Amino acid sequence: PYTNLHGPKQPITATVTGNVQVNEAGTENETHHIVLDFGHLPFPVLEGQSIGILAPGVDAHGKPHHARQYSIASPRNGERAGYNNLSLTVKRERGQDGHPPGVCSNYLCDLAVGDTVQVIGPFGASFLMPNHPKSHLVMICTGTGSAPMRAMTEWRRRQRAGGQFEGGRLMLFFGARTQQELPYFGPLQKLPKDFIDIELAFSRTPGQPRQYVQDRMRARAADLAALLADSQAHFYVCGLKAMEEGVLQALQEIAHGAGLDWPTLGAALQREGRLHLETY
Ligand code: FAD
């Protein structure tokens, strides 16, 4: 991966070529899919990397806003294959309990096609995809944590469409408060079942028991245990910090239930770079 090609003193300018809400309108959590185009300027990225956005204006101390980081939601060859663009999945931070609305997320969600944005990065050299055939991806995410999972899934989907995909299992555990708040619900339904195995968890569906990603993981313990025991399986966790503990606890329990020694297994996953955590 290329990293830190552009710092805050030399940002690169991108042009907005798309900005659509990517969950159902009218829900409390509003999430946008935003496409940025770099024109003729090189900005090489890989799935799992992130970029920094410099919102215009100054903070309460009169200083330029610090950069906010956003995961790239598109594969290495562009949001549209062959174009020099990328996409982001951004949740609007409205500002609760009397706090002001989030600076950068509101700036991004309000952008219009044709607007320009100051970008820094790319960042990240550890949340990357395995690039060998037959490697399995287990992706566990909530909300905008789906961005890197979308990038990886879409890269594999394009490889498969191009006849270059040599197998390897894809499993996605994706949590949101409700189906209406889940980003990319519609497009996810269109992915072939023999391509990706999807478990959705909704924690606030009226009249339904609360389901979190770790509950869906436990429901699929047999499949996850087989993947935990497989040296070709890579695990990715992305979303709010609060999810991390529960997910790791579930993995540990599933390993234990299958007679696998978690301290040994967990250490191997870390050592071999097969457990990737990115929570914020
Ligand atoms: P800020 O202005 O930074 O405010 C943050 C929060 O604090 C807001 O909710 C605001 O209401 C509240 N607040 C403001 N003032 C106060 C105060 N005085 N006291 C208490 N609270 C206050 N986000 C995404 O949407 N999509 C992504 O893909 C994504 N990827 C990320 C990847 C990484 C590696 C990291 C570290 C973060 C990622 N984030 C992502 C989070 C993102 O970087 C921002 O933190 C987020 O968008 C909020 O930024 P903001 O400028 O809108 O809010």
mmCIF file of N, CA and C and ligand atoms in Angstrom, residues 30-32 49-51 55 65-73 88-109 123 143-148 238-241 278-280, ligand 1:
data_model
loop_
_atom_site.group_PDB
_atom_site.id
_atom_site.type_symbol
_atom_site.label_atom_id
_atom_site.label_comp_id
_atom_site.label_asym_id
_atom_site.label_seq_id
_atom_site.Cartn_x
_atom_site.Cartn_y
_atom_site.Cartn_z
ATOM 1 N N GLU A 30 -28.507 9.000 9.569
ATOM 2 C CA GLU A 30 -28.466 9.282 8.131
ATOM 3 C C GLU A 30 -27.048 9.006 7.628
ATOM 4 N N THR A 31 -26.935 8.119 6.662
ATOM 5 C CA THR A 31 -25.611 7.738 6.166
ATOM 6 C C THR A 31 -25.539 7.975 4.662
ATOM 7 N N HIS A 32 -24.437 8.577 4.236
ATOM 8 C CA HIS A 32 -24.285 8.929 2.819
ATOM 9 C C HIS A 32 -23.169 8.138 2.144
ATOM 10 N N GLN A 49 -7.892 0.660 3.333
ATOM 11 C CA GLN A 49 -7.200 1.904 3.685
ATOM 12 C C GLN A 49 -8.233 3.002 3.971
ATOM 13 N N SER A 50 -7.757 4.116 4.500
ATOM 14 C CA SER A 50 -8.646 5.244 4.761
ATOM 15 C C SER A 50 -8.000 6.515 4.227
ATOM 16 N N ILE A 51 -8.789 7.577 4.201
ATOM 17 C CA ILE A 51 -8.249 8.880 3.809
ATOM 18 C C ILE A 51 -8.620 9.888 4.889
ATOM 19 N N ALA A 55 -11.998 19.589 6.554
ATOM 20 C CA ALA A 55 -13.194 20.433 6.394
ATOM 21 C C ALA A 55 -12.746 21.894 6.368
ATOM 22 N N HIS A 65 -9.549 23.149 11.051
ATOM 23 C CA HIS A 65 -10.042 21.882 11.594
ATOM 24 C C HIS A 65 -9.017 20.788 11.353
ATOM 25 N N HIS A 66 -8.837 19.911 12.337
ATOM 26 C CA HIS A 66 -7.945 18.772 12.106
ATOM 27 C C HIS A 66 -8.638 17.792 11.161
ATOM 28 N N ALA A 67 -7.837 16.978 10.499
ATOM 29 C CA ALA A 67 -8.397 16.039 9.523
ATOM 30 C C ALA A 67 -9.215 14.971 10.231
ATOM 31 N N ARG A 68 -10.323 14.566 9.622
ATOM 32 C CA ARG A 68 -11.104 13.414 10.093
ATOM 33 C C ARG A 68 -10.849 12.277 9.121
ATOM 34 N N GLN A 69 -10.761 11.054 9.693
ATOM 35 C CA GLN A 69 -10.443 9.876 8.878
ATOM 36 C C GLN A 69 -11.712 9.149 8.430
ATOM 37 N N TYR A 70 -11.721 8.669 7.193
ATOM 38 C CA TYR A 70 -12.854 7.881 6.675
ATOM 39 C C TYR A 70 -12.331 6.686 5.889
ATOM 40 N N SER A 71 -12.910 5.516 6.146
ATOM 41 C CA SER A 71 -12.520 4.308 5.423
ATOM 42 C C SER A 71 -12.972 4.405 3.977
ATOM 43 N N ILE A 72 -12.183 3.848 3.103
ATOM 44 C CA ILE A 72 -12.538 3.811 1.681
ATOM 45 C C ILE A 72 -13.531 2.662 1.475
ATOM 46 N N ALA A 73 -14.626 2.964 0.775
ATOM 47 C CA ALA A 73 -15.690 1.963 0.606
ATOM 48 C C ALA A 73 -15.665 1.305 -0.775
ATOM 49 N N LEU A 88 -16.846 6.888 -0.075
ATOM 50 C CA LEU A 88 -16.843 6.866 1.396
ATOM 51 C C LEU A 88 -18.262 6.582 1.872
ATOM 52 N N THR A 89 -18.368 6.053 3.090
ATOM 53 C CA THR A 89 -19.669 5.838 3.734
ATOM 54 C C THR A 89 -19.660 6.711 4.986
ATOM 55 N N VAL A 90 -20.425 7.776 4.981
ATOM 56 C CA VAL A 90 -20.317 8.759 6.074
ATOM 57 C C VAL A 90 -21.637 8.923 6.811
ATOM 58 N N LYS A 91 -21.557 8.785 8.123
ATOM 59 C CA LYS A 91 -22.752 8.982 8.959
ATOM 60 C C LYS A 91 -22.788 10.418 9.469
ATOM 61 N N ARG A 92 -23.936 11.045 9.329
ATOM 62 C CA ARG A 92 -24.078 12.420 9.802
ATOM 63 C C ARG A 92 -24.143 12.434 11.327
ATOM 64 N N GLU A 93 -23.213 13.151 11.956
ATOM 65 C CA GLU A 93 -23.218 13.292 13.422
ATOM 66 C C GLU A 93 -24.025 14.531 13.761
ATOM 67 N N ARG A 94 -25.222 14.337 14.286
ATOM 68 C CA ARG A 94 -26.109 15.484 14.488
ATOM 69 C C ARG A 94 -25.754 16.308 15.717
ATOM 70 N N GLY A 95 -25.095 15.715 16.672
ATOM 71 C CA GLY A 95 -24.795 16.438 17.909
ATOM 72 C C GLY A 95 -25.903 16.248 18.913
ATOM 73 N N GLN A 96 -25.651 15.386 19.900
ATOM 74 C CA GLN A 96 -26.701 15.101 20.876
ATOM 75 C C GLN A 96 -26.444 15.826 22.180
ATOM 76 N N ASP A 97 -27.459 15.864 23.025
ATOM 77 C CA ASP A 97 -27.363 16.438 24.376
ATOM 78 C C ASP A 97 -26.804 17.864 24.347
ATOM 79 N N GLY A 98 -27.235 18.643 23.378
ATOM 80 C CA GLY A 98 -26.820 20.042 23.315
ATOM 81 C C GLY A 98 -25.447 20.268 22.711
ATOM 82 N N HIS A 99 -24.763 19.212 22.300
ATOM 83 C CA HIS A 99 -23.449 19.399 21.679
ATOM 84 C C HIS A 99 -23.616 19.801 20.225
ATOM 85 N N PRO A 100 -22.658 20.577 19.703
ATOM 86 C CA PRO A 100 -22.802 21.012 18.307
ATOM 87 C C PRO A 100 -22.700 19.831 17.341
ATOM 88 N N PRO A 101 -23.302 19.949 16.155
ATOM 89 C CA PRO A 101 -23.208 18.868 15.169
ATOM 90 C C PRO A 101 -21.754 18.625 14.778
ATOM 91 N N GLY A 102 -21.447 17.392 14.379
ATOM 92 C CA GLY A 102 -20.095 17.053 13.948
ATOM 93 C C GLY A 102 -19.673 17.894 12.763
ATOM 94 N N VAL A 103 -18.438 18.371 12.789
ATOM 95 C CA VAL A 103 -17.938 19.303 11.773
ATOM 96 C C VAL A 103 -17.827 18.629 10.399
ATOM 97 N N CYS A 104 -17.046 17.571 10.342
ATOM 98 C CA CYS A 104 -16.669 17.031 9.042
ATOM 99 C C CYS A 104 -17.766 16.156 8.430
ATOM 100 N N SER A 105 -18.471 15.388 9.271
ATOM 101 C CA SER A 105 -19.506 14.508 8.710
ATOM 102 C C SER A 105 -20.630 15.337 8.092
ATOM 103 N N ASN A 106 -20.984 16.461 8.729
ATOM 104 C CA ASN A 106 -22.028 17.312 8.150
ATOM 105 C C ASN A 106 -21.537 18.003 6.887
ATOM 106 N N TYR A 107 -20.257 18.437 6.921
ATOM 107 C CA TYR A 107 -19.663 19.034 5.717
ATOM 108 C C TYR A 107 -19.752 18.040 4.556
ATOM 109 N N LEU A 108 -19.367 16.783 4.803
ATOM 110 C CA LEU A 108 -19.355 15.777 3.726
ATOM 111 C C LEU A 108 -20.782 15.443 3.254
ATOM 112 N N CYS A 109 -21.680 15.226 4.219
ATOM 113 C CA CYS A 109 -23.045 14.829 3.834
ATOM 114 C C CYS A 109 -23.772 15.938 3.065
ATOM 115 N N PHE A 123 -4.084 6.340 4.178
ATOM 116 C CA PHE A 123 -3.568 5.822 5.439
ATOM 117 C C PHE A 123 -3.872 4.330 5.585
ATOM 118 N N GLY A 143 -22.785 -0.384 11.227
ATOM 119 C CA GLY A 143 -22.912 0.954 10.632
ATOM 120 C C GLY A 143 -21.901 1.241 9.535
ATOM 121 N N THR A 144 -21.180 2.367 9.708
ATOM 122 C CA THR A 144 -20.212 2.765 8.675
ATOM 123 C C THR A 144 -18.963 1.878 8.690
ATOM 124 N N GLY A 145 -18.861 1.001 9.671
ATOM 125 C CA GLY A 145 -17.795 -0.013 9.666
ATOM 126 C C GLY A 145 -17.913 -0.940 8.463
ATOM 127 N N SER A 146 -19.038 -0.819 7.761
ATOM 128 C CA SER A 146 -19.240 -1.618 6.545
ATOM 129 C C SER A 146 -18.400 -1.115 5.381
ATOM 130 N N ALA A 147 -17.874 0.115 5.474
ATOM 131 C CA ALA A 147 -17.160 0.700 4.322
ATOM 132 C C ALA A 147 -16.025 -0.206 3.815
ATOM 133 N N PRO A 148 -15.067 -0.603 4.665
ATOM 134 C CA PRO A 148 -13.990 -1.454 4.130
ATOM 135 C C PRO A 148 -14.489 -2.820 3.678
ATOM 136 N N CYS A 238 -14.837 -4.025 12.124
ATOM 137 C CA CYS A 238 -14.818 -2.564 11.950
ATOM 138 C C CYS A 238 -16.156 -1.971 12.369
ATOM 139 N N GLY A 239 -16.080 -0.863 13.095
ATOM 140 C CA GLY A 239 -17.307 -0.182 13.532
ATOM 141 C C GLY A 239 -17.041 0.587 14.811
ATOM 142 N N LEU A 240 -18.091 0.757 15.589
ATOM 143 C CA LEU A 240 -17.934 1.518 16.825
ATOM 144 C C LEU A 240 -17.125 0.731 17.846
ATOM 145 N N LYS A 241 -16.333 1.473 18.610
ATOM 146 C CA LYS A 241 -15.446 0.844 19.609
ATOM 147 C C LYS A 241 -16.185 -0.143 20.505
ATOM 148 N N GLU A 278 -10.485 -2.477 13.451
ATOM 149 C CA GLU A 278 -10.489 -1.031 13.247
ATOM 150 C C GLU A 278 -11.785 -0.479 13.813
ATOM 151 N N THR A 279 -11.707 0.021 15.042
ATOM 152 C CA THR A 279 -12.915 0.567 15.652
ATOM 153 C C THR A 279 -12.649 2.013 16.049
ATOM 154 N N TYR A 280 -13.712 2.818 16.052
ATOM 155 C CA TYR A 280 -13.552 4.251 16.320
ATOM 156 C C TYR A 280 -14.733 4.815 17.077
HETATM 157 P P1 FAD B 1 -16.685 16.155 15.403
HETATM 158 O O1 FAD B 1 -16.866 17.599 15.119
HETATM 159 O O2 FAD B 1 -15.309 15.624 15.469
HETATM 160 O O3 FAD B 1 -17.481 15.784 16.708
HETATM 161 C C1 FAD B 1 -17.538 14.420 17.147
HETATM 162 C C2 FAD B 1 -18.732 14.200 18.018
HETATM 163 O O4 FAD B 1 -18.601 14.933 19.212
HETATM 164 C C3 FAD B 1 -20.049 14.653 17.393
HETATM 165 O O5 FAD B 1 -21.038 13.698 17.650
HETATM 166 C C4 FAD B 1 -20.361 15.964 18.068
HETATM 167 O O6 FAD B 1 -21.752 16.171 18.146
HETATM 168 C C5 FAD B 1 -19.753 15.741 19.426
HETATM 169 N N1 FAD B 1 -19.297 16.991 20.064
HETATM 170 C C6 FAD B 1 -18.974 18.162 19.491
HETATM 171 N N2 FAD B 1 -18.593 19.056 20.423
HETATM 172 C C7 FAD B 1 -18.660 18.433 21.620
HETATM 173 C C8 FAD B 1 -18.394 18.815 22.953
HETATM 174 N N3 FAD B 1 -17.986 20.022 23.258
HETATM 175 N N4 FAD B 1 -18.556 17.874 23.928
HETATM 176 C C9 FAD B 1 -18.976 16.634 23.643
HETATM 177 N N5 FAD B 1 -19.259 16.225 22.393
HETATM 178 C C10 FAD B 1 -19.105 17.109 21.404
HETATM 179 N N6 FAD B 1 -16.845 7.837 10.184
HETATM 180 C C11 FAD B 1 -17.732 7.561 9.186
HETATM 181 O O7 FAD B 1 -18.833 8.152 9.152
HETATM 182 N N7 FAD B 1 -17.414 6.661 8.192
HETATM 183 C C12 FAD B 1 -16.218 6.002 8.159
HETATM 184 O O8 FAD B 1 -15.967 5.184 7.254
HETATM 185 C C13 FAD B 1 -15.278 6.290 9.199
HETATM 186 N N8 FAD B 1 -14.074 5.677 9.216
HETATM 187 C C14 FAD B 1 -13.191 5.950 10.223
HETATM 188 C C15 FAD B 1 -11.958 5.302 10.205
HETATM 189 C C16 FAD B 1 -11.039 5.549 11.201
HETATM 190 C C17 FAD B 1 -9.715 4.812 11.180
HETATM 191 C C18 FAD B 1 -11.358 6.481 12.225
HETATM 192 C C19 FAD B 1 -10.383 6.767 13.332
HETATM 193 C C20 FAD B 1 -12.561 7.138 12.229
HETATM 194 C C21 FAD B 1 -13.505 6.885 11.230
HETATM 195 N N9 FAD B 1 -14.743 7.548 11.201
HETATM 196 C C22 FAD B 1 -15.634 7.246 10.198
HETATM 197 C C23 FAD B 1 -15.109 8.582 12.193
HETATM 198 C C24 FAD B 1 -14.776 9.982 11.596
HETATM 199 O O9 FAD B 1 -13.363 10.108 11.493
HETATM 200 C C25 FAD B 1 -15.258 11.150 12.447
HETATM 201 O O10 FAD B 1 -14.815 10.965 13.769
HETATM 202 C C26 FAD B 1 -16.782 11.311 12.451
HETATM 203 O O11 FAD B 1 -17.277 11.531 11.131
HETATM 204 C C27 FAD B 1 -17.187 12.518 13.301
HETATM 205 O O12 FAD B 1 -16.488 13.640 12.829
HETATM 206 P P2 FAD B 1 -17.160 15.086 12.837
HETATM 207 O O13 FAD B 1 -16.130 16.083 12.397
HETATM 208 O O14 FAD B 1 -18.458 15.082 12.093
HETATM 209 O O15 FAD B 1 -17.522 15.284 14.340
#
